[in-house]
Amino acid sequence: MLTLAVVLSVLAGYVDALGFITLGGFFVAFMSGNLTRFSVGFAEGTWAHALTAAAVIGVFVLGTVLGATIVHLADRRNLPVKSTVLAAVSGLLLAGSVAASLDASTVAVGAMLLAMGAENSFFQRDGEVSVGLTYMTGALVKMGHRLAAVMFGGSRWAWLRHFALWVGLVVGAVTGTLAHRWVGLDALWFAAVPATALTVLVHRTVDRATRRRRSS
């Protein structure tokens, strides 16, 4: 699952970079930064910044609600959870790509926000998210704790798991920035198509393995 988590972190970093450039400094995956921008804008009376940040956060939260709802419904109906979540993410990214190609950047950004919110439900378990995919503060904190534990007899390599997630997000963001420089927001297609392929792969491997374990 670590490899899959890193791949999804790369996807999040890529999409976040496209959103950041398009929105002129607001994020579509990293909400802590948007919350700070909202707070500063509110305190300084720069209402355009505050309202933009608030709108972005609100749409992202709707995406998390969507993702969590998909998980609950898939569980109740005995559907493959992970590929169903990814199908929703891929569908939103595809819709955003079409909107970008039609120069409807606002619609594209909305789809990106919903997709990134929903992606965080991929590792939802018992109503809680076990691995955050679009924000790395928690991963860095855990990495620091694992590094400290090494000095007191803890696992020597446990920190690498969290470091890998961080690197994935960085690689994705760098790649997204370069892709945007090349083709603009149409670069979203380079996220949507691989995400769709990943959905099929997860359905054929991870979800099938999960069903076999449950039936045995």
Tab-separated table of N, CA and C in Angstrom, residues 8 53 68 73 85 99 123 161 199 207-208:
chain	number	residue	atom	x	y	z
A	8	LEU	N	-0.402	8.257	-5.229
A	8	LEU	CA	-1.504	9.193	-5.020
A	8	LEU	C	-1.013	10.530	-4.483
A	53	ALA	N	-10.358	32.291	-0.597
A	53	ALA	CA	-9.885	31.211	0.273
A	53	ALA	C	-11.050	30.452	0.890
A	68	ALA	N	-16.184	10.468	1.549
A	68	ALA	CA	-16.637	9.686	2.701
A	68	ALA	C	-17.978	9.021	2.414
A	73	LEU	N	-21.343	4.176	1.244
A	73	LEU	CA	-22.293	3.517	0.348
A	73	LEU	C	-21.691	2.252	-0.257
A	85	VAL	N	-13.762	4.915	-5.014
A	85	VAL	CA	-13.276	6.257	-4.670
A	85	VAL	C	-12.411	6.814	-5.788
A	99	ALA	N	-13.248	20.831	-19.015
A	99	ALA	CA	-13.526	22.239	-18.742
A	99	ALA	C	-12.309	23.111	-19.068
A	123	PHE	N	-7.853	6.049	1.870
A	123	PHE	CA	-7.352	5.261	2.999
A	123	PHE	C	-8.228	5.434	4.231
A	161	ARG	N	8.991	5.781	5.389
A	161	ARG	CA	7.617	5.706	4.873
A	161	ARG	C	7.001	7.095	4.742
A	199	THR	N	-7.198	3.580	-11.543
A	199	THR	CA	-8.471	3.058	-11.039
A	199	THR	C	-8.695	1.626	-11.506
A	207	ASP	N	-8.621	-4.400	-4.906
A	207	ASP	CA	-9.993	-4.723	-4.508
A	207	ASP	C	-10.278	-6.218	-4.636
A	208	ARG	N	-9.736	-6.861	-5.651
A	208	ARG	CA	-9.935	-8.307	-5.780
A	208	ARG	C	-9.264	-9.053	-4.634
